Coordinates of C-alpha atoms and ligand atoms in Angstrom, one line a residue:
X1 CA 92.4 82.3 115.4
X2 CA 89.8 82.1 112.7
X3 CA 91.1 78.8 111.4
X4 CA 91.1 77.5 114.9
X5 CA 87.4 78.0 115.3
X6 CA 86.4 77.9 111.7
X7 CA 85.6 74.2 111.6
X8 CA 82.7 74.4 114.0
X9 CA 80.4 71.4 114.5
X10 CA 77.5 71.0 116.8
X11 CA 77.3 68.2 119.4
X12 CA 75.8 65.8 116.9
X13 CA 78.8 66.2 114.6
X14 CA 76.9 68.3 112.1
X15 CA 78.7 71.3 110.6
X16 CA 77.2 74.4 112.1
X17 CA 75.2 76.1 109.3
X18 CA 72.7 78.3 111.1
X19 CA 75.3 80.2 113.1
X20 CA 77.1 83.0 111.5
X21 CA 80.7 83.3 112.7
X22 CA 81.5 87.0 112.7
X23 CA 84.9 88.1 114.1
X24 CA 85.8 91.7 114.5
X25 CA 88.8 92.4 112.3
X26 CA 88.8 96.1 111.7
X27 CA 88.1 97.9 114.9
X28 CA 88.9 101.6 114.5
X29 CA 89.8 102.4 118.1
X30 CA 90.2 99.5 120.4
X31 CA 91.2 101.7 123.3
X32 CA 88.0 103.6 123.3
X33 CA 86.0 100.4 123.1
X34 CA 87.6 99.1 126.3
X35 CA 87.2 102.4 128.2
X36 CA 83.5 102.6 127.2
X37 CA 82.8 98.9 127.5
X38 CA 80.1 97.5 129.7
X39 CA 79.8 93.8 129.0
X40 CA 77.6 91.4 130.9
X41 CA 79.1 87.9 130.4
X42 CA 76.3 85.5 131.1
X43 CA 77.4 81.9 131.9
X44 CA 75.1 79.2 130.6
X45 CA 75.2 75.4 131.3
X46 CA 74.0 72.6 133.5
X47 CA 75.4 72.3 137.0
X48 CA 79.0 71.0 137.4
X49 CA 80.1 72.2 134.0
X50 CA 82.9 74.5 135.2
X51 CA 80.9 77.7 134.8
X52 CA 82.1 79.2 138.1
X53 CA 85.7 78.2 137.4
X54 CA 85.6 79.8 133.9
X55 CA 83.9 82.9 135.4
X56 CA 86.6 83.3 138.1
X57 CA 89.4 82.8 135.5
X58 CA 87.9 85.5 133.3
X59 CA 87.8 87.9 136.3
X60 CA 91.4 87.2 137.2
X61 CA 92.6 87.6 133.7
X62 CA 90.8 90.9 133.1
X63 CA 91.8 92.4 136.5
X64 CA 95.4 91.5 135.7
X65 CA 95.0 93.5 132.5
X66 CA 93.5 96.4 134.6
X67 CA 89.9 95.8 133.4
X68 CA 87.4 96.2 136.3
X69 CA 85.7 92.8 136.3
X70 CA 83.5 91.1 138.9
X71 CA 81.5 87.9 139.1
X72 CA 78.0 87.7 140.5
X73 CA 77.3 84.2 141.6
X74 CA 73.5 83.6 141.7
X75 CA 74.0 80.5 143.9
X76 CA 75.5 82.8 146.7
X77 CA 72.4 85.0 146.5
X78 CA 70.1 81.9 146.6
X79 CA 71.9 80.6 149.6
X80 CA 70.9 83.6 151.6
X81 CA 67.3 82.3 151.7
X82 CA 67.9 78.6 150.9
X83 CA 71.2 77.5 152.3
X84 CA 70.8 73.7 151.9
X85 CA 68.3 73.0 149.2
X86 CA 67.5 69.4 148.1
X87 CA 67.2 68.4 144.5
X88 CA 63.5 69.0 144.6
X89 CA 64.1 72.7 145.1
X90 CA 65.4 72.8 141.5
X91 CA 62.4 71.1 140.0
X92 CA 60.6 73.6 137.8
X93 CA 57.2 72.2 139.0
X94 CA 58.1 73.4 142.5
X95 CA 56.5 76.9 142.6
X96 CA 58.3 78.0 145.8
X97 CA 61.7 76.9 144.4
X98 CA 60.9 78.7 141.2
X99 CA 60.0 81.9 143.1
X100 CA 63.1 81.9 145.2
X101 CA 65.4 81.1 142.3
X102 CA 63.9 83.9 140.3
X103 CA 64.4 86.3 143.2
X104 CA 68.0 85.3 143.6
X105 CA 68.7 85.9 139.9
X106 CA 66.8 89.2 140.1
X107 CA 69.0 90.3 143.0
X108 CA 72.2 89.3 141.3
X109 CA 71.3 91.1 138.0
X110 CA 70.2 94.2 140.0
X111 CA 73.5 94.3 141.9
X112 CA 75.5 93.8 138.7
X113 CA 73.7 96.7 136.9
X114 CA 74.2 98.9 139.9
X115 CA 77.9 98.0 139.9
X116 CA 78.2 98.9 136.2
X117 CA 76.5 102.2 136.9
X118 CA 78.1 103.3 140.2
X119 CA 81.3 101.5 140.6
X120 CA 82.9 101.8 137.2
X121 CA 82.4 98.1 136.3
X122 CA 83.4 97.1 132.8
X123 CA 82.9 93.3 132.7
X124 CA 80.3 91.8 135.0
X125 CA 79.8 88.1 135.0
X126 CA 76.4 86.6 135.8
X127 CA 77.4 83.1 137.1
X128 CA 74.3 80.9 137.1
X129 CA 72.9 78.1 134.9
X130 CA 70.8 80.5 132.8
X131 CA 69.7 77.4 131.0
X132 CA 66.4 78.4 129.4
X133 CA 65.8 80.8 126.5
X134 CA 63.2 82.5 128.6
X135 CA 65.8 83.4 131.3
X136 CA 68.4 84.5 128.7
X137 CA 65.8 86.8 127.0
X138 CA 65.0 88.4 130.3
X139 CA 68.7 89.1 131.1
X140 CA 69.3 90.4 127.7
X141 CA 66.3 92.8 128.0
X142 CA 67.5 94.1 131.4
X143 CA 71.0 94.8 129.9
X144 CA 69.6 96.2 126.6
X145 CA 67.6 98.7 128.7
X146 CA 70.8 100.1 130.0
X147 CA 72.7 99.9 126.8
X148 CA 75.1 97.2 128.0
X149 CA 76.5 94.4 125.7
X150 CA 75.7 90.8 126.6
X151 CA 78.0 87.9 125.8
X152 CA 76.8 84.4 126.6
X153 CA 79.4 81.8 127.5
X154 CA 78.1 78.3 127.5
X155 CA 80.0 75.3 128.8
X156 CA 78.5 72.1 127.4
X157 CA 79.8 68.8 128.5
X158 CA 78.5 65.3 128.1
X159 CA 81.4 63.4 129.5
X160 CA 79.7 61.5 132.3
X161 CA 83.0 60.6 134.0
X162 CA 84.2 64.2 134.1
X163 CA 80.9 65.4 135.4
X164 CA 81.0 62.8 138.2
X165 CA 84.5 63.7 139.1
X166 CA 83.5 67.4 139.1
X167 CA 80.7 66.6 141.5
X168 CA 83.0 64.7 143.8
X169 CA 85.8 67.3 143.6
X170 CA 83.8 70.4 144.3
X171 CA 80.1 69.8 144.8
X172 CA 80.1 67.5 147.7
X173 CA 82.1 70.1 149.6
X174 CA 79.9 73.0 148.6
X175 CA 78.2 74.9 151.4
X176 CA 74.9 73.5 150.0
X177 CA 75.9 70.1 151.5
X178 CA 77.7 71.1 154.6
X179 CA 77.7 68.3 157.2
X180 CA 76.2 65.8 154.8
X181 CA 77.5 62.4 153.8
X182 CA 79.4 62.9 150.5
X183 CA 77.8 60.0 148.8
X184 CA 74.3 61.3 149.6
X185 CA 75.4 64.8 148.5
X186 CA 76.7 63.4 145.2
X187 CA 73.4 61.5 144.6
X188 CA 71.3 64.6 145.4
X189 CA 73.5 66.7 143.1
X190 CA 72.9 64.3 140.2
X191 CA 69.2 64.6 140.9
X192 CA 69.6 68.3 140.8
X193 CA 71.2 68.1 137.4
X194 CA 68.4 65.9 136.2
X195 CA 65.9 68.6 137.2
X196 CA 67.8 71.1 135.2
X197 CA 68.1 68.8 132.2
X198 CA 64.3 68.7 131.9
X199 CA 64.2 72.4 130.9
X200 CA 67.8 73.0 129.6
X201 CA 68.0 74.6 126.2
X202 CA 71.5 74.9 124.7
X203 CA 72.3 78.2 123.0
X204 CA 70.9 78.5 119.5
X205 CA 69.3 81.9 119.6
X206 CA 70.6 83.4 116.3
X207 CA 70.6 87.0 117.4
X208 CA 72.6 86.5 120.6
X209 CA 76.3 87.0 120.9
X210 CA 77.8 83.8 122.3
X211 CA 80.6 81.3 122.5
X212 CA 79.7 77.7 123.2
X213 CA 82.6 75.6 124.6
X214 CA 81.8 71.9 124.0
X215 CA 83.6 69.3 126.1
X216 CA 86.2 71.7 127.5
X217 CA 86.8 73.6 124.3
X218 CA 87.4 70.5 122.0
X219 CA 84.7 72.2 119.9
X220 CA 83.9 75.9 119.9
X221 CA 80.9 77.7 118.3
X222 CA 81.0 81.4 118.1
X223 CA 78.1 83.6 117.1
X224 CA 77.6 87.3 116.3
X225 CA 80.7 88.8 118.0
X226 CA 81.3 92.4 117.2
X227 CA 83.3 94.0 119.9
X228 CA 87.0 93.9 120.7
X229 CA 86.8 93.1 124.4
X230 CA 84.4 90.3 123.7
X231 CA 86.9 88.7 121.3
X232 CA 89.6 88.9 124.0
X233 CA 87.3 87.1 126.5
X234 CA 86.3 84.5 123.9
X235 CA 89.8 83.8 122.9
X236 CA 90.8 83.4 126.5
X237 CA 88.0 81.0 127.3
X238 CA 89.0 78.9 124.2
X239 CA 92.5 78.4 125.6
X240 CA 91.4 77.1 129.0
X241 CA 91.8 73.4 129.8
X242 CA 91.6 71.2 132.9
X243 CA 94.3 68.7 132.2
X244 CA 96.3 68.5 135.5
X245 CA 99.7 70.2 135.2
X246 CA 102.2 72.3 137.0
X247 CA 104.3 75.3 136.3
X248 CA 107.9 75.7 137.6
X249 CA 109.3 79.2 137.9
X250 CA 112.8 80.2 138.6
X251 CA 114.9 83.3 138.4
X252 CA 118.3 83.0 136.7
X253 CA 121.3 82.1 138.9
X254 CA 123.0 85.0 140.6
X255 CA 124.5 87.3 137.9
X256 CA 127.7 89.4 137.8
X257 CA 125.4 92.5 137.9
X258 CA 123.5 91.1 140.9
X259 CA 126.8 90.8 142.8
X260 CA 127.6 94.5 142.0
X261 CA 124.1 95.7 142.9
X262 CA 123.5 96.9 139.3
X263 CA 120.2 96.6 137.5
X264 CA 119.4 95.5 134.0
X265 CA 122.3 94.6 131.6
X266 CA 123.0 91.3 129.9
X267 CA 125.6 90.0 132.3
X268 CA 126.7 86.4 132.7
X269 CA 126.0 84.4 135.8
X270 CA 128.5 84.5 138.7
X271 CA 130.3 81.4 140.0
X272 CA 127.5 81.0 142.5
X273 CA 125.0 81.4 139.7
X274 CA 126.9 78.7 137.8
X275 CA 126.6 76.4 140.9
X276 CA 122.8 77.0 140.8
X277 CA 122.7 76.1 137.1
X278 CA 124.5 72.9 138.0
X279 CA 122.1 72.2 140.9
X280 CA 118.9 73.1 139.1
X281 CA 118.2 69.7 137.4
X282 CA 118.5 67.9 140.8
X283 CA 116.4 70.6 142.5
X284 CA 113.4 69.9 140.2
X285 CA 114.0 66.2 139.4
X286 CA 111.7 64.7 142.0
X287 CA 108.8 67.1 141.4
X288 CA 109.1 66.9 137.6
X289 CA 109.7 63.2 137.4
X290 CA 109.1 61.9 133.9
X291 CA 106.6 64.6 133.0
X292 CA 106.8 66.1 129.6
X293 CA 108.0 69.6 130.3
X294 CA 108.7 72.6 128.0
X295 CA 111.3 75.0 129.2
X296 CA 111.1 78.7 128.5
X297 CA 113.8 81.3 129.0
X298 CA 114.3 84.9 128.0
X299 CA 116.8 85.8 125.3
X300 CA 119.3 87.0 127.9
X301 CA 122.5 85.3 128.7
X302 CA 121.8 84.8 132.4
X303 CA 118.6 82.8 131.9
X304 CA 120.0 80.7 129.0
X305 CA 123.1 79.9 131.1
X306 CA 121.0 79.0 134.1
X307 CA 118.9 76.6 132.1
X308 CA 121.6 74.9 130.1
X309 CA 121.7 71.6 132.0
X310 CA 118.0 71.2 132.2
X311 CA 117.1 68.3 129.9
X312 CA 113.8 69.7 128.5
X313 CA 112.7 71.1 125.1
X314 CA 113.7 74.7 125.2
X315 CA 112.2 77.9 123.8
X316 CA 113.5 81.5 124.1
X317 CA 111.0 84.3 124.4
X318 CA 111.9 88.0 123.9
X319 CA 108.7 88.7 125.9
X320 CA 110.4 87.1 129.0
X321 CA 113.4 89.6 128.9
X322 CA 113.7 91.6 132.1
X323 CA 111.9 94.9 132.6
X324 CA 113.8 97.6 130.6
X325 CA 115.2 100.2 133.0
X326 CA 115.9 102.7 130.1
X327 CA 118.4 105.4 131.2
X328 CA 118.9 103.6 134.5
X329 CA 120.1 100.4 133.0
X330 CA 123.5 99.4 134.5
X331 CA 123.2 101.7 137.6
X332 CA 122.8 100.7 141.2
X333 CA 119.7 101.9 143.1
X334 CA 122.0 104.3 145.1
X335 CA 123.2 105.8 141.8
X336 CA 119.7 106.1 140.5
X337 CA 118.7 107.9 143.6
X338 CA 121.6 110.4 143.2
X339 CA 121.2 110.9 139.5
X340 CA 117.4 110.8 139.1
X341 CA 116.0 111.6 142.6
X342 CA 112.6 112.6 141.3
X343 CA 112.3 109.5 139.3
X344 CA 113.5 107.4 142.1
X345 CA 110.8 108.8 144.4
X346 CA 108.1 108.6 141.7
X347 CA 108.8 104.9 141.2
X348 CA 108.4 104.1 144.9
X349 CA 105.2 106.2 145.1
X350 CA 103.7 104.1 142.3
X351 CA 105.9 101.3 141.3
X352 CA 103.4 99.5 139.1
X353 CA 102.8 102.5 136.8
X354 CA 106.2 104.2 136.9
X355 CA 107.9 103.9 133.5
X356 CA 111.7 104.4 133.4
X357 CA 112.8 107.1 131.0
X358 CA 113.4 105.2 127.8
X359 CA 112.3 102.0 129.4
X360 CA 109.3 100.2 130.8
X361 CA 106.9 100.1 133.7
X362 CA 105.4 97.0 135.4
X363 CA 102.2 97.8 133.5
X364 CA 104.1 97.7 130.2
X365 CA 105.6 94.3 131.2
X366 CA 102.1 92.9 131.8
X367 CA 101.1 94.0 128.3
X368 CA 103.9 92.2 126.7
X369 CA 103.4 89.1 128.9
X370 CA 99.8 88.7 127.8
X371 CA 100.6 86.3 125.0
X372 CA 102.8 84.4 127.4
X373 CA 100.0 84.0 129.8
X374 CA 97.7 82.9 127.0
X375 CA 100.3 80.2 126.0
X376 CA 100.6 79.1 129.6
X377 CA 96.8 78.7 129.8
X378 CA 96.9 76.7 126.6
X379 CA 99.9 74.6 127.5
X380 CA 100.6 71.9 130.1
X381 CA 103.8 71.4 132.1
X382 CA 106.0 74.4 131.7
X383 CA 109.2 75.5 133.4
X384 CA 110.2 79.2 133.1
X385 CA 113.6 80.6 133.9
X386 CA 113.4 84.3 133.7
X387 CA 113.8 87.5 135.7
X388 CA 112.6 89.2 138.9
X389 CA 110.1 91.7 137.5
X390 CA 108.8 89.1 134.9
X391 CA 108.3 86.5 137.6
X392 CA 106.5 89.0 139.8
X393 CA 104.0 89.7 136.9
X394 CA 103.5 86.0 136.1
X395 CA 103.1 85.1 139.8
X396 CA 100.6 87.9 140.3
X397 CA 98.5 86.5 137.5
X398 CA 98.3 83.0 139.0
X399 CA 97.9 84.1 142.6
X400 CA 95.7 87.1 142.0
X401 CA 98.0 89.6 143.6
X402 CA 96.9 93.3 143.3
X403 CA 98.9 95.8 141.4
X404 CA 100.0 97.8 144.4
X405 CA 101.6 94.7 145.9
X406 CA 103.0 92.7 142.9
X407 CA 106.0 94.9 142.2
X408 CA 107.1 94.6 145.8
X409 CA 107.0 90.9 146.1
X410 CA 110.1 89.0 147.1
X411 CA 111.1 86.5 144.5
X412 CA 114.4 85.2 145.8
X413 CA 117.3 83.9 143.7
X414 CA 118.2 80.2 143.7
X415 CA 114.6 79.1 144.5
X416 CA 112.1 77.2 142.3
X417 CA 108.5 78.1 142.8
X418 CA 106.1 75.3 141.7
X419 CA 102.5 76.3 141.0
X420 CA 99.8 73.7 140.5
X421 CA 96.4 75.1 139.3
X422 CA 93.4 73.3 140.9
X423 CA 89.7 74.0 140.8
X424 CA 89.3 77.3 142.8
X425 CA 92.9 77.7 143.7
X426 CA 96.6 77.4 142.9
X427 CA 98.8 75.3 145.2
X428 CA 102.3 76.7 145.7
X429 CA 105.5 74.9 146.7
X430 CA 109.0 76.3 146.9
X431 CA 112.3 74.4 146.5
X432 CA 115.3 76.3 147.7
X433 CA 118.8 75.4 146.5
X434 CA 121.5 75.4 149.2
X435 CA 123.5 77.9 147.3
X436 CA 123.9 81.4 148.6
X437 CA 123.2 84.5 146.5
X438 CA 122.9 88.2 147.1
X439 CA 119.5 89.6 147.8
X440 CA 118.3 91.9 145.0
X441 CA 115.2 93.0 146.9
X442 CA 115.0 96.7 147.7
X443 CA 112.2 97.8 150.1
X444 CA 110.1 100.8 149.4
X445 CA 111.7 104.2 150.2
X446 CA 115.2 102.7 150.8
X447 CA 118.1 103.1 148.4
X448 CA 120.0 99.9 148.7
X449 CA 119.2 96.2 148.3
X450 CA 118.3 94.4 151.5
X451 CA 121.7 93.4 152.8
X452 CA 122.5 89.7 153.3
X453 CA 122.3 86.8 151.1
X454 CA 119.6 84.4 150.1
X455 CA 119.6 80.6 150.0
X456 CA 122.0 80.1 152.9
X457 CA 120.0 77.6 154.8
X458 CA 121.2 74.0 154.8
X459 CA 118.2 72.2 153.4
X460 CA 117.7 68.5 153.5
X461 CA 115.7 67.0 150.7
X462 CA 112.6 66.8 152.8
X463 CA 112.8 70.3 154.2
X464 CA 113.4 71.6 150.7
X465 CA 109.7 71.7 150.1
X466 CA 108.1 74.6 152.0
X467 CA 104.5 74.2 152.9
X468 CA 102.1 76.1 150.6
X469 CA 101.3 79.6 151.8
X470 CA 98.1 80.2 153.7
X471 CA 95.0 80.0 151.6
X472 CA 92.8 83.0 151.1
X473 CA 91.5 85.2 148.3
X474 CA 94.8 87.1 147.8
X475 CA 97.1 84.2 147.9
X476 CA 95.0 81.5 146.3
X477 CA 94.6 82.9 142.9
X478 CA 91.0 81.9 142.2
X479 CA 88.4 82.3 144.9
X480 CA 85.4 80.2 145.4
X481 CA 82.3 81.9 144.2
X482 CA 81.0 82.1 147.8
X483 CA 84.0 84.3 148.8
X484 CA 82.9 87.2 146.5
X485 CA 86.0 89.2 145.8
X486 CA 86.4 92.7 147.1
X487 CA 89.5 93.7 145.1
X488 CA 88.9 96.2 142.3
X489 CA 92.0 97.3 140.4
X490 CA 92.9 100.9 140.4
X491 CA 92.0 102.9 137.4
X492 CA 95.1 103.9 135.6
X493 CA 95.7 107.6 134.9
X494 CA 97.4 107.0 131.6
X495 CA 94.7 106.9 128.9
X496 CA 96.9 104.8 126.6
X497 CA 96.7 101.9 129.0
X498 CA 93.6 100.1 127.8
X499 CA 95.3 99.6 124.4
X500 CA 96.7 96.5 125.9
X501 CA 93.3 94.8 125.2
Ligands
LIG1 P1 77.1 75.0 139.4 O1 76.1 75.3 138.3 O2 76.7 73.9 140.3 O3 77.5 76.2 140.1 P2 79.5 75.0 137.7 O4 79.1 74.8 136.3 O5 79.7 76.5 138.1 O6 78.4 74.4 138.7 P3 82.1 74.6 138.8 O7 81.7 74.8 140.3 O8 82.8 75.6 138.2 O9 80.8 74.2 138.0 O10 82.8 73.2 138.7 C1 84.1 73.1 138.8 C2 84.6 71.8 138.2 O11 84.4 71.7 136.8 C3 86.0 71.6 138.4 O12 86.2 70.3 138.9 C4 86.7 71.8 137.1 O13 87.8 71.0 136.9 C5 85.6 71.4 136.1 N1 85.6 72.1 134.8 C6 86.2 73.2 134.5 N2 86.0 73.6 133.2 C7 85.1 72.6 132.7 C8 84.5 72.5 131.5 N3 84.7 73.4 130.5 N4 83.7 71.4 131.3 C9 83.5 70.6 132.3 N5 84.1 70.7 133.5 C10 84.9 71.7 133.8
LIG2 O1 73.0 74.2 141.1 C1 73.5 75.1 140.4 C2 73.5 76.5 140.9 O2 74.8 77.0 140.9 C3 72.8 76.8 142.2 O3 73.7 76.8 143.3 C4 72.2 78.2 142.0 O4 71.2 78.4 142.9 C5 71.8 78.0 140.6 O5 72.7 77.2 139.9 C6 71.7 79.3 139.8 O6 71.2 79.2 138.6 P1 69.7 79.4 138.2 O7 69.6 80.8 137.8 O8 69.3 78.4 137.2 O9 68.8 79.2 139.4

């Protein structure tokens, strides 16, 4: 990590001398730090530099890790009074514009401080340009007065083509320009940027804690970091990229244990599972094409067997092994209900937090998957062949599914799920093989798997591709800043939990 950021240069290619790079290496009690943390993450940068996208991704990542995080987008507050401003509104010589922009920032900061104080917030993100030293000093003073830490995250980008494509991709469809001609909207947005450029000051304040991401993280400057949660956030932002890519997810083919209704184990795949392994290269051929794909499996026989005909670079991860069912490994759900009735009930009451005796909970799985998610953020095209519980956790990360729902999601056998991250959303497609398999899904407060079989439909090539699910905050993964999220993760009763950070 330190090597990765050690060679820091500023935007003129000069080695950074004035900034001291301090990383926390010896934190006595990380857990306490997270529980007691109040961090205001202040985004910094000119318009169309991906600030909102980065803010939303930090929120999604932290919530997945059970940290109460929320983004406060100043643009949404400004829109209440000035829904369709022209570029002139953002000219600092326009006193009315200045007054209204200051009021919007004031309202957002006030709401964020209230959220920390009254709603158990841990990481609040102030999503605005915050592009002058004066504005940053003011925010810092407001947070200092309450004893909250402040981490500035700047996105600096001088790639004109990228900025133009950002404007066309997300700005011309912004609510600011509703009903306007996209070309005119793009022109106005460029003028807006020019107005910001007149006063923009990149982060250089020596006493502030910050990370500066230059040209989508191709250079990173870090200053004065002293707190564990801040290092997690910084490390996460350093791994983000915007190269278009997709992720293909599949469970292993039906296993011998699946056929018998038994959980866990390290069984081989059944004859129908073998048929799925044979069909898998054809099932993904069209959507993968000649893309460079890395294939990840768990270390268990059933995923390795399923992936064996796929012609991609392969890597096995222990972290992708199925949730450990402890003393219940090798039992059917009916047997568990008979042998461990209290456990069986407790698991259904709170499936995310229930930990099998001698085994794991979904929460434990998320902790061990964190490095996998980090690798996935850093990587490009990846196909993963793994297990039901693991896929639920990975899917929940990308699609922003709350913890009370994620362990109950149906992830059928013999189906490939393709996820394509986009600005403010993840597009989902499903490809179903025409190979039957048992259903391993058990509904809440029932003791047997849902009868029947999956994958029976006779799919033609064209009908193979199911349309993406409806868009919306829960499904789409990343929400537009205008749809301010309402989901706040539950606080976990187990005090050990924050150790994951
Ligand atoms: P504004 O100040 O107008 O709210 P913003 O900086 O918040 O703008 P976004 O709305 O997040 O910008 O812009 C999203 C676009 O930026 C997407 O097209 C995304 O691909 C792109 N993007 C994401 N990260 C970066 C980055 N680090 N540098 C430049 N562009 C990025
Ligand atoms: O144009 C960029 C933008 O996101 C506006 O929508 C919003 O009003 C503004 O930035 C918030 O930043 P500032 O605090 O500089 O006004």
